[in-house]
mmCIF file of C-alpha atoms in Angstrom:
data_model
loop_
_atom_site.group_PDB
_atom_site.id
_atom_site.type_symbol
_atom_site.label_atom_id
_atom_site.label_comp_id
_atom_site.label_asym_id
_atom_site.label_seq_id
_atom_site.Cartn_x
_atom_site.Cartn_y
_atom_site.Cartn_z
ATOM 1 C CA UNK A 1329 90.408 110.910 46.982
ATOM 2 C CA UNK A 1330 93.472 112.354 48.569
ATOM 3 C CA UNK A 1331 95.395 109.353 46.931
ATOM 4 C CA UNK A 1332 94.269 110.508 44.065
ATOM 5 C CA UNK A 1333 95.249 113.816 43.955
ATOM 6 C CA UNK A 1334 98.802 112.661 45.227
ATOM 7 C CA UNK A 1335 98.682 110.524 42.350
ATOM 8 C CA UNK A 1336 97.906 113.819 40.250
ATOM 9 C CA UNK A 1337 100.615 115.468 41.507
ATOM 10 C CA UNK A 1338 103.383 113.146 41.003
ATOM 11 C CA UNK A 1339 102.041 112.541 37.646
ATOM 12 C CA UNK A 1340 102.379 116.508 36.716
ATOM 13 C CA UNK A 1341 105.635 116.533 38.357
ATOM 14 C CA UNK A 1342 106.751 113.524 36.093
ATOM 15 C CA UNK A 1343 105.206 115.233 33.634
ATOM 16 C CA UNK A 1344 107.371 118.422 34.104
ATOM 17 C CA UNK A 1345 110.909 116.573 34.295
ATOM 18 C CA UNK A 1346 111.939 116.650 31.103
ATOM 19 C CA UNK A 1347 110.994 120.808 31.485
ATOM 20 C CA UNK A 1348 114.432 122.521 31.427
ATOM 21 C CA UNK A 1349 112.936 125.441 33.203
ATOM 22 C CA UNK A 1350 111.588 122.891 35.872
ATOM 23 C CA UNK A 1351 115.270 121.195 36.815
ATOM 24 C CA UNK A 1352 116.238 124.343 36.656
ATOM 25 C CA UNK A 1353 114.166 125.517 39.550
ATOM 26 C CA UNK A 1354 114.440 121.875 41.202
ATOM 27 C CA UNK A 1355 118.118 122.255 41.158
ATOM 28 C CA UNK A 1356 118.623 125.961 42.104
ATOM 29 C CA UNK A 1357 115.906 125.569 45.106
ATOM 30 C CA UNK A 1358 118.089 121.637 46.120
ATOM 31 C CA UNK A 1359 121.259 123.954 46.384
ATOM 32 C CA UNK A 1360 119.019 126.777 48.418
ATOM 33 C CA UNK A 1361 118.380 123.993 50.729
ATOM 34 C CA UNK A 1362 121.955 122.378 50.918
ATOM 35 C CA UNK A 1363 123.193 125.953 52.087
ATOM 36 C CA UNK A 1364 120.284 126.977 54.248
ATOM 37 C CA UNK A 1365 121.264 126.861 58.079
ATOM 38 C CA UNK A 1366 117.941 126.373 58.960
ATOM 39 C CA UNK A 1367 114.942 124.160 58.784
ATOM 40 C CA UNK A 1368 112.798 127.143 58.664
ATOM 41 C CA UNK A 1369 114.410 128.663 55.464
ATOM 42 C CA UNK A 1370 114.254 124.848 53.860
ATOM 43 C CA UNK A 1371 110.353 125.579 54.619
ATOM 44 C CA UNK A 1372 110.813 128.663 52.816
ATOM 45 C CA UNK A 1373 112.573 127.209 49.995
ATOM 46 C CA UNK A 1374 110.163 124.337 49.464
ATOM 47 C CA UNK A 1375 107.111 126.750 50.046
ATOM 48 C CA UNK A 1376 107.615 128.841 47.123
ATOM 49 C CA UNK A 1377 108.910 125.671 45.107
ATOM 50 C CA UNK A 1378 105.904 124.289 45.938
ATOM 51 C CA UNK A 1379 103.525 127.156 45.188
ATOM 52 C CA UNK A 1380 105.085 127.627 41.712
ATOM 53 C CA UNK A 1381 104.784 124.124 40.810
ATOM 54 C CA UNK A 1382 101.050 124.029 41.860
ATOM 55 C CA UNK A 1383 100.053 127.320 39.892
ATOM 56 C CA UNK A 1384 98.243 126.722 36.712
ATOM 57 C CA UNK A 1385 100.522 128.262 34.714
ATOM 58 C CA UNK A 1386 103.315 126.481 35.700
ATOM 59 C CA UNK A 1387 105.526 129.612 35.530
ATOM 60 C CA UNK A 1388 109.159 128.001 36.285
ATOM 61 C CA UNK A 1389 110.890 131.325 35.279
ATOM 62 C CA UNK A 1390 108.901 133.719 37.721
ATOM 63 C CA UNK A 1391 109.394 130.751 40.182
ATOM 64 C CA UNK A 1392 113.172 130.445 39.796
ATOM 65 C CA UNK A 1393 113.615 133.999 39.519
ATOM 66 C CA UNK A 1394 111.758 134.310 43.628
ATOM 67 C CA UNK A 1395 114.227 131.689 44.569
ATOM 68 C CA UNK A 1396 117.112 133.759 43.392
ATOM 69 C CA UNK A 1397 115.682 136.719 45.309
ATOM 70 C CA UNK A 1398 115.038 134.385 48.490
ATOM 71 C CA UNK A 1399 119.000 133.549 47.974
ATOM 72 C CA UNK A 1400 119.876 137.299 48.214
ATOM 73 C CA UNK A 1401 118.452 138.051 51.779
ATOM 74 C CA UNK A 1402 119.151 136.884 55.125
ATOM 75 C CA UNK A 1403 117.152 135.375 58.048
ATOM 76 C CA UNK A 1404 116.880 138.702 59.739
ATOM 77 C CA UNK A 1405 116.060 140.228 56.557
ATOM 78 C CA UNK A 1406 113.005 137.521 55.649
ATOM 79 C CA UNK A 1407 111.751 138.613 59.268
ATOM 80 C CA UNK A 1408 112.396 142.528 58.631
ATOM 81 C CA UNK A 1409 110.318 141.993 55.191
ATOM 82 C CA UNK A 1410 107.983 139.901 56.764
ATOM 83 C CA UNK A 1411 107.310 143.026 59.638
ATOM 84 C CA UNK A 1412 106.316 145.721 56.628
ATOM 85 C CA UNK A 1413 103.664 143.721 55.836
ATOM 86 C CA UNK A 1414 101.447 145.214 58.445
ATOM 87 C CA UNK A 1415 104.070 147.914 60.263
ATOM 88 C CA UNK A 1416 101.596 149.682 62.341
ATOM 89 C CA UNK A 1417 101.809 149.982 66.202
ATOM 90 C CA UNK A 1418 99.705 147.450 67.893
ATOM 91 C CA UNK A 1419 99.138 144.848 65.011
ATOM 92 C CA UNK A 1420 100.681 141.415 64.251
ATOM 93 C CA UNK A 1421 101.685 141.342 68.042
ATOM 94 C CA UNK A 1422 102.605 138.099 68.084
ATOM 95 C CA UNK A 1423 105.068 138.459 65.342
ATOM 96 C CA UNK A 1424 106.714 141.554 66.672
ATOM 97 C CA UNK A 1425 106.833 139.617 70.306
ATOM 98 C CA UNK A 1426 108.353 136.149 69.426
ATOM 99 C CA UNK A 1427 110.837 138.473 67.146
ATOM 100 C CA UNK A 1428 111.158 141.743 69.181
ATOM 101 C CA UNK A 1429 115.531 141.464 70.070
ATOM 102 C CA UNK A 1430 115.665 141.922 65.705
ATOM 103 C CA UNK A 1431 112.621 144.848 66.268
ATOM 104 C CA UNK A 1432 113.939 146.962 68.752
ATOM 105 C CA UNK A 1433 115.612 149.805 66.952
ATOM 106 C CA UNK A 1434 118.521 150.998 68.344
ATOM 107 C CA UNK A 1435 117.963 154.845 68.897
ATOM 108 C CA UNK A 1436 120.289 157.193 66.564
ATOM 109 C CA UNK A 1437 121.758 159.590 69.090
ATOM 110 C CA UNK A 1438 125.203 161.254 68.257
ATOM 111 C CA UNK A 1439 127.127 160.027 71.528
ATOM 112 C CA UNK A 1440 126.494 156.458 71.467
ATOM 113 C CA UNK A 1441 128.841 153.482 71.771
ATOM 114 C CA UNK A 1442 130.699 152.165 68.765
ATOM 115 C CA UNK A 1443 128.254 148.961 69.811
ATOM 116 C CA UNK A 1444 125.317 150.727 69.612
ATOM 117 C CA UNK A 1445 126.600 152.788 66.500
ATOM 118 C CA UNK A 1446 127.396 149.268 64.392
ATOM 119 C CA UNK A 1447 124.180 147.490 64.855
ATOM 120 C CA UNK A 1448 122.137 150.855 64.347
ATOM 121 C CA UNK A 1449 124.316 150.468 60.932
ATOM 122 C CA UNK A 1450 123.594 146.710 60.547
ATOM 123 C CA UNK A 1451 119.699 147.476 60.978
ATOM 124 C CA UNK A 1452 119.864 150.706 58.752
ATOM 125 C CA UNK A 1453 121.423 147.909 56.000
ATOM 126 C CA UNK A 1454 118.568 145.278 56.138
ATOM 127 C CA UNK A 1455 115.749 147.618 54.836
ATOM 128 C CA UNK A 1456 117.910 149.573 52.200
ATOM 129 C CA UNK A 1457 119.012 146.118 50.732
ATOM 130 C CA UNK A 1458 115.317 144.665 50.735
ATOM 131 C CA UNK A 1459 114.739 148.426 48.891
ATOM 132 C CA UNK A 1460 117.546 147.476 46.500
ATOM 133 C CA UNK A 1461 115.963 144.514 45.631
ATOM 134 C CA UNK A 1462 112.683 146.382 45.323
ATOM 135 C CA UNK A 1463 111.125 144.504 48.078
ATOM 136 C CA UNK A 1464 110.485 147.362 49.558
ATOM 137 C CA UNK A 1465 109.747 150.514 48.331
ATOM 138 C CA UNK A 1466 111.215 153.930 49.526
ATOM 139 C CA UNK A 1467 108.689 156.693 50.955
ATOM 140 C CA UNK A 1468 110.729 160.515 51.557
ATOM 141 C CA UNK A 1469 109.389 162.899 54.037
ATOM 142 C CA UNK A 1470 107.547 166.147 52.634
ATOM 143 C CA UNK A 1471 106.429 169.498 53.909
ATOM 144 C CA UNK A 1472 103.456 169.316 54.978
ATOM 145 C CA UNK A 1473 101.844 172.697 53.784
ATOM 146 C CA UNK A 1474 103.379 172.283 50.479
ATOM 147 C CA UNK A 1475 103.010 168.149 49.956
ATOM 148 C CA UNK A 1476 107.011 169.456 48.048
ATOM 149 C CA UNK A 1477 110.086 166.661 49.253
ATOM 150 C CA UNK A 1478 111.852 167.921 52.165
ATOM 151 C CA UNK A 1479 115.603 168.099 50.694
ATOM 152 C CA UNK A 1480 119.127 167.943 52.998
ATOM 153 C CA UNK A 1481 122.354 169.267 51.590
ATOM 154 C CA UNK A 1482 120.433 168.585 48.281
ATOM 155 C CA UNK A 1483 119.039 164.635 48.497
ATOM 156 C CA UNK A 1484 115.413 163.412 49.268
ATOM 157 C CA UNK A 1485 115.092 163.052 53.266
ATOM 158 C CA UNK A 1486 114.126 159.604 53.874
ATOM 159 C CA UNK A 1487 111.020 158.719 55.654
ATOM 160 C CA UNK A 1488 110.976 155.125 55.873
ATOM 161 C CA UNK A 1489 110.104 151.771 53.421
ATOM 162 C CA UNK A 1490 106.506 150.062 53.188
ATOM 163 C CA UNK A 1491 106.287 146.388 51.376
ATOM 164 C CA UNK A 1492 106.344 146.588 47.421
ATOM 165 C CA UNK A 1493 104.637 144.629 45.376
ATOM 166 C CA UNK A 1494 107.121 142.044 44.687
ATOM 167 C CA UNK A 1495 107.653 141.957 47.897
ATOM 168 C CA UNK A 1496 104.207 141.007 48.960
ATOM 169 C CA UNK A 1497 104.305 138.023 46.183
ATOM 170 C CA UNK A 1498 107.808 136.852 47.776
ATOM 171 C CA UNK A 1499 105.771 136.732 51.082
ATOM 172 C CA UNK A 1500 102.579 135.122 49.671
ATOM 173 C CA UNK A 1501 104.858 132.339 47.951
ATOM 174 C CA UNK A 1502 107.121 131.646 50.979
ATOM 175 C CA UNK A 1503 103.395 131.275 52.884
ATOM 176 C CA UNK A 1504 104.454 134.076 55.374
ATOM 177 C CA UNK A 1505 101.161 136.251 54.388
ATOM 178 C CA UNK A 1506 98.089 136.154 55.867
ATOM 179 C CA UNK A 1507 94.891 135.238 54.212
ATOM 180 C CA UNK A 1508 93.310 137.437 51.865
ATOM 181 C CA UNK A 1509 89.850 136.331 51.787
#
């Protein structure tokens, strides 16, 4: 049976090559992979390759367009994405522990070292360019009494990010979610 379904598969893929929107998203995810500098992100790549080939739909465009997203972000930020999936104190310990020198946040004091200064900076960048790509989405503090956005020198205060939608597909497609059932 499980030759058969290979057999299935290979067929639909054969199927699917003369699919411009399939080379398309064979060729874009083969130069993913050339570039990648690690055989975790090739796992990545073929993961949501994979997962878009084996939908129903066969949705080449959506797929293509998750690759292109996957291109824009870094190791460090697949991890940092990866963490707002369930950001609360004592869960997904594992995760946090086998990646806790990217985790630990460098505190923002006023007389710290130009070290600790740049790579509060470099981790400050990682979630607001996962927000730009609305992987994340932004939350702002408010007043409590009121519920009214708390506003410094006239702009929303920031309060942190939580995982957006897309961002929780990107996740579920690269296989880095856990199951829903």
């Amino acid at each position: 049976m499980e030759e058969s379904l290979a057999d299935v598969k290979q067929d639909a893929i054969r199927g699917q090559l003369t699919d411009e929107n399939f080379t398309d998203v064979i060729e874009e995810g083969i130069r993913q992979a050339a570039r990648a500098t690690t055989q975790e992100r090739r796992e990545y790549i073929a993961r949501v390759i994979a997962s878009g080939v084996s939908d129903d739909n066969l949705d080449f465009i959506e797929t293509k367009h998750l690759l292109r997203i996957l291109g824009e972000i870094n190791d460090i930020e697949i991890l940092w994405l990866r963490y707002y999936l369930n950001p609360y104190i004592g869960h997904d310990g594992a995760f946090r522990e086998k990646h806790k020198k990217v985790f630990d946040r460098v505190p923002a004091f006023v007389d710290g070292s130009q070290e600790l200064c740049d790579k509060l900076a470099l981790q400050e960048s990682y979630s607001a360019h996962l927000a730009r790509l609305n992987l994340l989405d932004i939350t702002y503090d408010s007043d409590h009494g009121s519920d009214q956005p708390k506003l410094r020198s006239g702009e929303l205060v920031l309060s942190g990010y939580r995982l957006s939608g897309l961002g929780r597909v990107l996740l579920a497609h690269m296989g880095l979610t856990v199951d829903r059932s």
